[in-house]
Short mmCIF file of C-alpha atoms in Angstrom, two decimals:
data_model
loop_
_atom_site.label_atom_id
_atom_site.label_comp_id
_atom_site.label_asym_id
_atom_site.label_seq_id
_atom_site.Cartn_x
_atom_site.Cartn_y
_atom_site.Cartn_z
CA MET A 123 -5.48 -4.01 2.92
CA LYS A 124 -9.31 -6.69 11.78
CA THR A 125 -10.67 -4.56 14.22
CA MET A 126 -8.98 -1.67 12.45
CA LYS A 127 -9.00 -2.19 8.73
CA PHE A 128 -6.32 0.40 8.04
CA TYR A 129 -6.05 1.31 4.38
CA ASN A 130 -9.30 -0.49 3.58
CA LEU A 131 -11.87 1.66 1.93
CA PHE A 132 -14.61 1.48 4.52
CA LEU A 133 -12.54 4.06 6.35
CA ILE A 134 -13.09 6.36 3.40
CA ILE A 135 -16.62 6.77 4.72
CA THR A 136 -14.95 8.65 7.55
CA LEU A 137 -12.90 10.58 5.01
CA ILE A 138 -16.00 11.66 3.14
CA THR A 139 -17.81 12.61 6.34
CA PHE A 140 -15.03 14.52 8.02
CA PHE A 141 -13.20 16.32 5.19
CA THR A 142 -12.06 19.65 6.55
CA ALA A 143 -9.41 22.10 5.56
CA CYS A 144 -5.90 21.23 6.60
CA THR A 145 -4.58 22.57 9.85
CA LYS A 146 -2.06 25.39 9.78
CA ASP A 147 1.26 24.19 8.50
CA ASP A 148 3.17 26.05 11.17
CA GLU A 149 1.90 23.48 13.68
CA ILE A 150 4.44 21.09 12.17
CA ASN A 151 8.06 22.02 11.66
CA VAL A 152 9.04 21.73 8.02
CA ASP A 153 11.96 19.32 8.12
CA GLU A 154 15.03 20.42 6.21
CA GLU A 155 15.01 17.04 4.44
CA ILE A 156 12.61 18.46 1.83
CA SER A 157 14.88 19.91 -0.83
CA GLU A 158 13.74 22.84 -2.92
CA SER A 159 14.57 22.09 -6.55
CA THR A 160 15.38 24.88 -8.92
CA ASP A 161 12.40 26.20 -10.85
CA SER A 162 13.73 24.67 -14.07
CA ASN A 163 13.62 21.18 -12.52
CA VAL A 164 10.10 21.36 -11.09
CA LYS A 165 7.19 20.82 -13.44
CA THR A 166 3.59 21.92 -13.02
CA GLU A 167 0.71 19.79 -14.26
CA ASP A 168 -3.05 19.78 -14.04
CA GLN A 169 -4.66 17.43 -11.55
CA THR A 170 -6.16 14.37 -13.23
CA ASP A 171 -9.85 13.81 -12.54
CA LEU A 172 -10.39 11.31 -9.70
CA ASN A 173 -6.66 10.91 -9.04
CA GLY A 174 -6.33 13.83 -6.64
CA GLN A 175 -2.61 14.40 -7.16
CA ILE A 176 -1.24 17.18 -4.99
CA LEU A 177 2.56 17.02 -5.12
CA LEU A 178 5.04 14.50 -6.52
CA TYR A 179 8.45 14.09 -4.91
CA LYS A 180 11.50 12.25 -6.16
CA MET A 181 14.15 10.81 -3.88
CA ASN A 182 17.41 12.73 -3.44
CA GLY A 183 19.26 10.34 -1.18
CA GLU A 184 17.20 10.30 2.01
CA LYS A 185 15.57 13.61 1.18
CA LEU A 186 12.41 14.48 -0.69
CA GLU A 187 12.79 16.75 -3.70
CA LYS A 188 9.83 18.32 -5.46
CA LYS A 189 9.29 16.99 -8.98
CA ILE A 190 5.76 17.95 -10.03
CA ILE A 191 3.53 20.57 -8.42
CA TYR A 192 -0.07 20.03 -9.48
CA ASN A 193 -2.38 22.93 -10.24
CA VAL A 194 -4.84 22.75 -7.36
CA LYS A 195 -7.02 25.10 -5.36
CA GLY A 196 -9.09 25.25 -2.19
CA GLU A 197 -8.46 22.50 0.33
CA ASP A 198 -6.17 20.71 -2.11
CA LEU A 199 -3.94 23.79 -2.19
CA ALA A 200 -3.86 23.85 1.61
CA PHE A 201 -2.73 20.22 1.60
CA GLN A 202 -0.12 21.06 -1.03
CA LYS A 203 1.35 23.87 1.05
CA ALA A 204 1.48 21.68 4.15
CA THR A 205 4.99 20.41 3.39
CA GLY A 206 5.57 19.75 7.07
CA LYS A 207 2.90 17.11 6.84
CA HIS A 208 4.52 15.64 3.73
CA GLN A 209 7.74 15.29 5.68
CA GLU A 210 5.91 13.72 8.62
CA ILE A 211 4.47 11.13 6.24
CA TRP A 212 7.92 10.46 4.79
CA ASN A 213 9.40 10.09 8.28
CA LEU A 214 6.84 7.38 9.03
CA VAL A 215 7.66 5.68 5.74
CA LYS A 216 11.32 5.57 6.78
CA LYS A 217 10.37 3.95 10.08
CA ILE A 218 8.62 1.19 8.15
CA ILE A 219 10.81 0.66 5.09
CA PRO A 220 14.45 -0.12 6.00
CA PRO A 221 17.21 1.75 4.12
CA THR A 222 18.19 -1.41 2.24
CA GLU A 223 14.65 -1.75 0.86
CA ARG A 224 14.07 1.97 0.37
CA LYS A 225 16.23 1.96 -2.75
CA ASN A 226 13.21 0.63 -4.67
CA ILE A 227 11.12 3.72 -3.79
CA ALA A 228 12.02 6.37 -6.36
CA GLU A 229 9.02 8.67 -5.98
CA LEU A 230 6.44 9.67 -3.38
CA LEU A 231 3.09 11.02 -4.53
CA ILE A 232 1.03 12.96 -2.02
CA PHE A 233 -2.59 12.81 -3.14
CA ARG A 234 -6.07 13.31 -1.74
CA GLY A 235 -7.98 10.07 -1.27
CA LYS A 236 -11.38 11.72 -1.36
CA TYR A 237 -11.52 11.57 -5.15
CA ALA A 238 -10.58 7.97 -5.92
CA LEU A 239 -11.70 6.48 -2.58
CA VAL A 240 -8.24 4.97 -2.13
CA THR A 241 -5.83 5.56 0.72
CA GLY A 242 -2.61 4.26 -0.81
CA SER A 243 -1.11 2.47 -3.79
CA VAL A 244 2.14 1.61 -5.54
CA ILE A 245 3.04 1.67 -9.21
CA GLU A 246 6.11 0.49 -11.07
CA LEU A 247 7.88 3.31 -12.86
CA LYS A 248 9.59 1.09 -15.43
CA PRO A 249 8.81 -2.37 -16.84
CA ASP A 250 11.91 -3.82 -15.12
CA LEU A 251 10.21 -3.33 -11.70
CA LYS A 252 13.33 -1.84 -10.09
CA GLU A 253 11.81 1.53 -9.22
CA TRP A 254 8.42 2.24 -7.70
CA LYS A 255 6.18 5.17 -6.90
CA LEU A 256 4.57 5.14 -3.46
CA CYS A 257 1.26 7.02 -3.40
CA LEU A 258 -0.22 8.06 -0.03
CA ALA A 259 -3.41 9.97 0.79
CA ILE A 260 -2.65 12.95 3.00
CA ASP A 261 -6.29 13.44 4.02
CA PHE A 262 -6.49 9.87 5.26
CA ALA A 263 -3.19 10.26 7.12
CA TYR A 264 -4.58 13.16 9.17
CA ILE A 265 -8.03 12.00 10.21
CA ASP A 266 -8.25 12.97 13.91
CA GLY A 267 -4.52 13.72 13.91
CA PHE A 268 -1.58 12.07 12.20
CA ASN A 269 -1.75 8.27 12.08
CA SER A 270 -4.50 8.33 14.70
CA GLY A 271 -5.00 4.88 16.17
CA GLY A 272 -2.22 3.53 13.96
CA THR A 273 -4.46 3.46 10.90
CA PHE A 274 -2.06 5.07 8.44
CA GLN A 275 0.90 2.88 9.30
CA GLY A 276 -1.13 -0.12 8.16
CA THR A 277 -1.53 1.46 4.74
CA ILE A 278 2.21 1.97 4.37
CA ILE A 279 3.04 -1.57 5.53
CA HIS A 280 0.54 -3.05 3.08
CA GLU A 281 1.90 -1.04 0.14
CA PHE A 282 5.48 -1.86 1.13
CA ALA A 283 4.57 -5.55 0.97
CA HIS A 284 3.58 -5.08 -2.67
CA VAL A 285 6.99 -3.62 -3.49
CA LEU A 286 8.70 -6.44 -1.57
CA SER A 287 6.84 -9.11 -3.51
CA LEU A 288 6.69 -7.48 -6.95
CA ASN A 289 10.17 -6.02 -7.51
CA ASP A 290 12.74 -7.26 -10.02
CA THR A 291 14.21 -9.85 -7.61
CA GLN A 292 10.81 -11.54 -7.42
CA ILE A 293 9.36 -11.25 -10.93
CA ASP A 294 10.78 -12.22 -14.34
CA THR A 295 9.50 -9.60 -16.76
CA ASP A 296 11.18 -11.09 -19.84
CA ILE A 297 9.50 -14.47 -20.07
CA ASN A 298 6.37 -14.84 -22.21
CA TRP A 299 3.29 -15.48 -20.08
CA GLN A 300 2.50 -18.57 -22.16
CA LYS A 301 5.81 -20.10 -21.07
CA CYS A 302 5.42 -19.18 -17.41
CA LYS A 303 5.37 -22.31 -15.23
CA THR A 304 4.96 -20.49 -11.92
CA TYR A 305 2.35 -18.02 -10.68
CA ASN A 306 1.77 -15.54 -13.50
CA ILE A 307 0.65 -11.98 -12.78
CA MET A 308 0.23 -8.80 -14.80
CA GLU A 309 3.76 -7.65 -13.91
CA GLY A 310 5.35 -10.88 -15.19
CA CYS A 311 6.20 -14.44 -14.21
CA THR A 312 7.11 -15.05 -10.57
CA TYR A 313 10.43 -16.72 -9.88
CA GLU A 314 10.15 -20.21 -8.42
CA ASN A 315 11.50 -19.16 -5.01
CA SER A 316 9.74 -15.79 -4.96
CA TYR A 317 7.49 -14.83 -2.08
CA LEU A 318 4.37 -14.78 -4.22
CA ASN A 319 4.98 -18.07 -5.98
CA LYS A 320 5.58 -19.92 -2.72
CA PHE A 321 2.58 -18.19 -1.13
CA TYR A 322 0.37 -19.01 -4.11
CA SER A 323 1.51 -22.64 -4.27
CA ALA A 324 0.89 -23.21 -0.57
CA TYR A 325 -2.38 -21.35 -0.08
CA TRP A 326 -4.06 -20.47 -3.37
CA LYS A 327 -3.35 -23.07 -6.03
CA SER A 328 -6.02 -25.47 -4.78
CA ILE A 329 -8.72 -22.77 -4.67
CA ASP A 330 -7.64 -20.52 -7.52
CA LYS A 331 -10.20 -21.88 -9.98
CA GLU A 332 -13.01 -21.19 -7.51
CA SER A 333 -11.71 -17.69 -6.83
CA ARG A 334 -12.05 -16.88 -10.52
CA GLU A 335 -15.48 -18.45 -10.94
CA MET A 336 -17.23 -17.46 -7.71
CA LYS A 337 -18.46 -14.06 -6.60
CA LEU A 338 -16.04 -12.54 -4.13
CA ASP A 339 -18.62 -12.51 -1.33
CA ASP A 340 -19.34 -16.20 -1.78
CA PHE A 341 -15.67 -17.10 -2.10
CA TYR A 342 -14.81 -15.26 1.10
CA GLU A 343 -17.70 -16.78 3.04
CA LYS A 344 -16.60 -20.26 2.02
CA TYR A 345 -12.94 -19.76 2.86
CA LYS A 346 -12.85 -16.92 5.39
CA ASP A 347 -10.80 -18.96 7.88
CA ARG A 348 -8.01 -18.77 5.28
CA PHE A 349 -7.84 -14.97 5.19
CA VAL A 350 -6.90 -12.21 7.62
CA SER A 351 -9.39 -9.89 5.90
CA TYR A 352 -12.10 -9.76 3.27
CA TYR A 353 -9.79 -7.75 1.02
CA ALA A 354 -7.13 -10.44 1.28
CA SER A 355 -9.48 -12.87 -0.44
CA SER A 356 -9.52 -10.75 -3.61
CA SER A 357 -6.17 -12.06 -4.93
CA PRO A 358 -2.92 -13.74 -3.84
CA GLU A 359 -1.15 -10.38 -4.16
CA GLU A 360 -3.54 -8.63 -1.78
CA ASP A 361 -3.56 -11.65 0.51
CA PHE A 362 0.22 -11.53 0.77
CA ALA A 363 0.19 -7.79 1.49
CA ASP A 364 -2.51 -7.97 4.15
CA THR A 365 -0.97 -11.04 5.77
CA PHE A 366 2.37 -9.25 5.90
CA MET A 367 0.70 -6.35 7.69
CA TYR A 368 -0.67 -8.72 10.36
CA PHE A 369 2.73 -10.41 10.58
CA VAL A 370 4.43 -7.10 11.32
CA LEU A 371 1.92 -5.54 13.70
CA ASN A 372 0.76 -8.52 15.74
CA ASP A 373 2.48 -10.89 18.12
CA LYS A 374 3.16 -14.39 16.86
CA PRO A 375 -0.10 -16.37 16.45
CA LYS A 376 -0.68 -19.98 17.48
CA GLY A 377 -1.56 -21.20 14.00
CA LYS A 378 -5.08 -22.41 14.72
CA THR A 379 -6.43 -21.33 11.33
CA ILE A 380 -5.01 -21.26 7.81
CA ALA A 381 -4.90 -17.47 8.07
CA GLU A 382 -2.68 -17.76 11.15
CA LYS A 383 -0.55 -20.43 9.45
CA LYS A 384 0.07 -17.98 6.61
CA ILE A 385 1.36 -15.47 9.15
CA LEU A 386 3.57 -18.13 10.75
CA SER A 387 5.07 -18.98 7.35
CA PHE A 388 6.55 -15.49 7.16
CA TYR A 389 8.70 -16.21 10.22
CA LYS A 390 10.65 -18.71 8.09
CA SER A 391 12.08 -15.87 6.00
CA LYS A 392 15.16 -14.13 7.40
CA GLN A 393 14.47 -11.07 5.26
CA LEU A 394 10.86 -10.72 6.39
CA THR A 395 11.65 -11.28 10.07
CA SER A 396 14.49 -8.76 9.83
CA ILE A 397 12.10 -6.20 8.32
CA ARG A 398 9.55 -6.98 11.03
CA ASP A 399 12.18 -6.40 13.72
CA TYR A 400 13.21 -3.10 12.14
CA ILE A 401 9.63 -1.82 12.07
CA ARG A 402 8.75 -2.93 15.58
CA LYS A 403 11.98 -1.51 17.04
CA ASN A 404 10.78 1.82 15.68
CA GLY A 405 7.74 1.52 17.93
CA ILE A 406 5.32 0.37 15.25
CA LYS A 407 3.26 -2.53 16.57
CA GLN A 408 -0.42 -3.00 17.29
CA LYS A 409 -2.80 -5.80 18.14
CA ILE A 410 -5.34 -6.25 15.36
CA GLU A 411 -7.92 -9.00 15.11
CA ILE A 412 -8.42 -11.19 12.09
CA GLU A 413 -11.70 -10.27 10.46
CA GLY A 414 -14.76 -12.36 11.05
CA ALA A 415 -17.17 -10.22 9.08
CA LYS A 416 -17.36 -8.68 5.65
CA GLN A 417 -16.34 -5.12 5.05
CA SER A 418 -18.42 -2.30 3.73
CA ILE A 419 -20.19 -2.32 0.39
CA ILE A 420 -18.23 0.73 -0.72
CA GLN A 421 -14.98 -1.20 -0.48
CA LYS A 422 -16.24 -4.40 -2.07
CA ASN A 423 -17.84 -2.70 -5.02
CA SER A 424 -14.86 -0.48 -5.74
CA HIS A 425 -12.54 -3.46 -6.02
CA LYS A 426 -14.85 -5.48 -8.27
CA THR A 427 -14.49 -3.09 -11.16
CA THR A 428 -12.61 -4.34 -14.20
CA THR A 429 -10.57 -1.14 -14.21
CA PRO A 430 -9.08 -0.53 -10.73
CA ILE A 431 -9.76 2.78 -9.06
CA ASN A 432 -6.46 4.52 -9.60
CA THR A 433 -4.52 7.00 -7.50
CA CYS A 434 -1.60 7.25 -9.89
CA SER A 435 -2.08 8.01 -13.55
CA PHE A 436 -0.50 4.80 -14.85
CA HIS A 437 -1.95 1.59 -16.21
CA LYS A 438 -0.88 -0.78 -13.44
CA THR A 439 -1.67 0.18 -9.88
CA ARG A 440 -1.56 -1.93 -6.71
CA HIS A 441 -3.79 -0.78 -3.84
#
């Protein structure tokens, strides 16, 4: 998940309004980091309805290597052929995710957000949570030019925060949920000193019952001084990811509200501050305001469904 709400779905209104064919690929140099796999190693699959898959890459060291080419046509085919753009997206990912953390990203899915009304997501590839697929919407990335106004970088930072807080060093996948004494999520039981468990204990435990019983609109209106965005109020996981995005992009706040105190709490972590420094040294920083108003109906309704709108064809997806 501001003045600019980045990955948030109200921006999809712009996507729907301004969908045009992709610009000529020769405007971007195709970086040699994209490896061409042998034909026997590259699969072809049909595009799943609403998922908008275009091309799936696997990691070959620091390089992208084609894994699945989806059967697409029209504008989707133009996006598929625009491998220079795929590399440009991957280059931005590398500016945001440090090499030490990039080991958790095993696959990159380039998809078209028009279909699922989602701009990015992550999905664990195995139950042990060691390897993740990062899914990014190429059409969203190129609205009015690549990462125009810094919108797309917010998506990547938010999704990276999910991987940071949900990988195998943070979640115990072996313990039975009935025996979990910390914050329990669909991926497993959070470790006592994990980011999410500490975040939940400090900022959500006292209001968790209300969050489950109240309508999201009402819950946000009651506690909006606690959240950097409307979307953050939907769950501790999304709150952590959105708060991390503000932590990275903004200067240090004064801590006047609970939302700002959440941001300040991230400065206590050497790992998180080191990641923040890495990202900002790569020129990625931007002043964004904490939201004071609700976001669009299209976003709110899409995230109230019992089955999340999915950009990857797996059962557990984090947006």
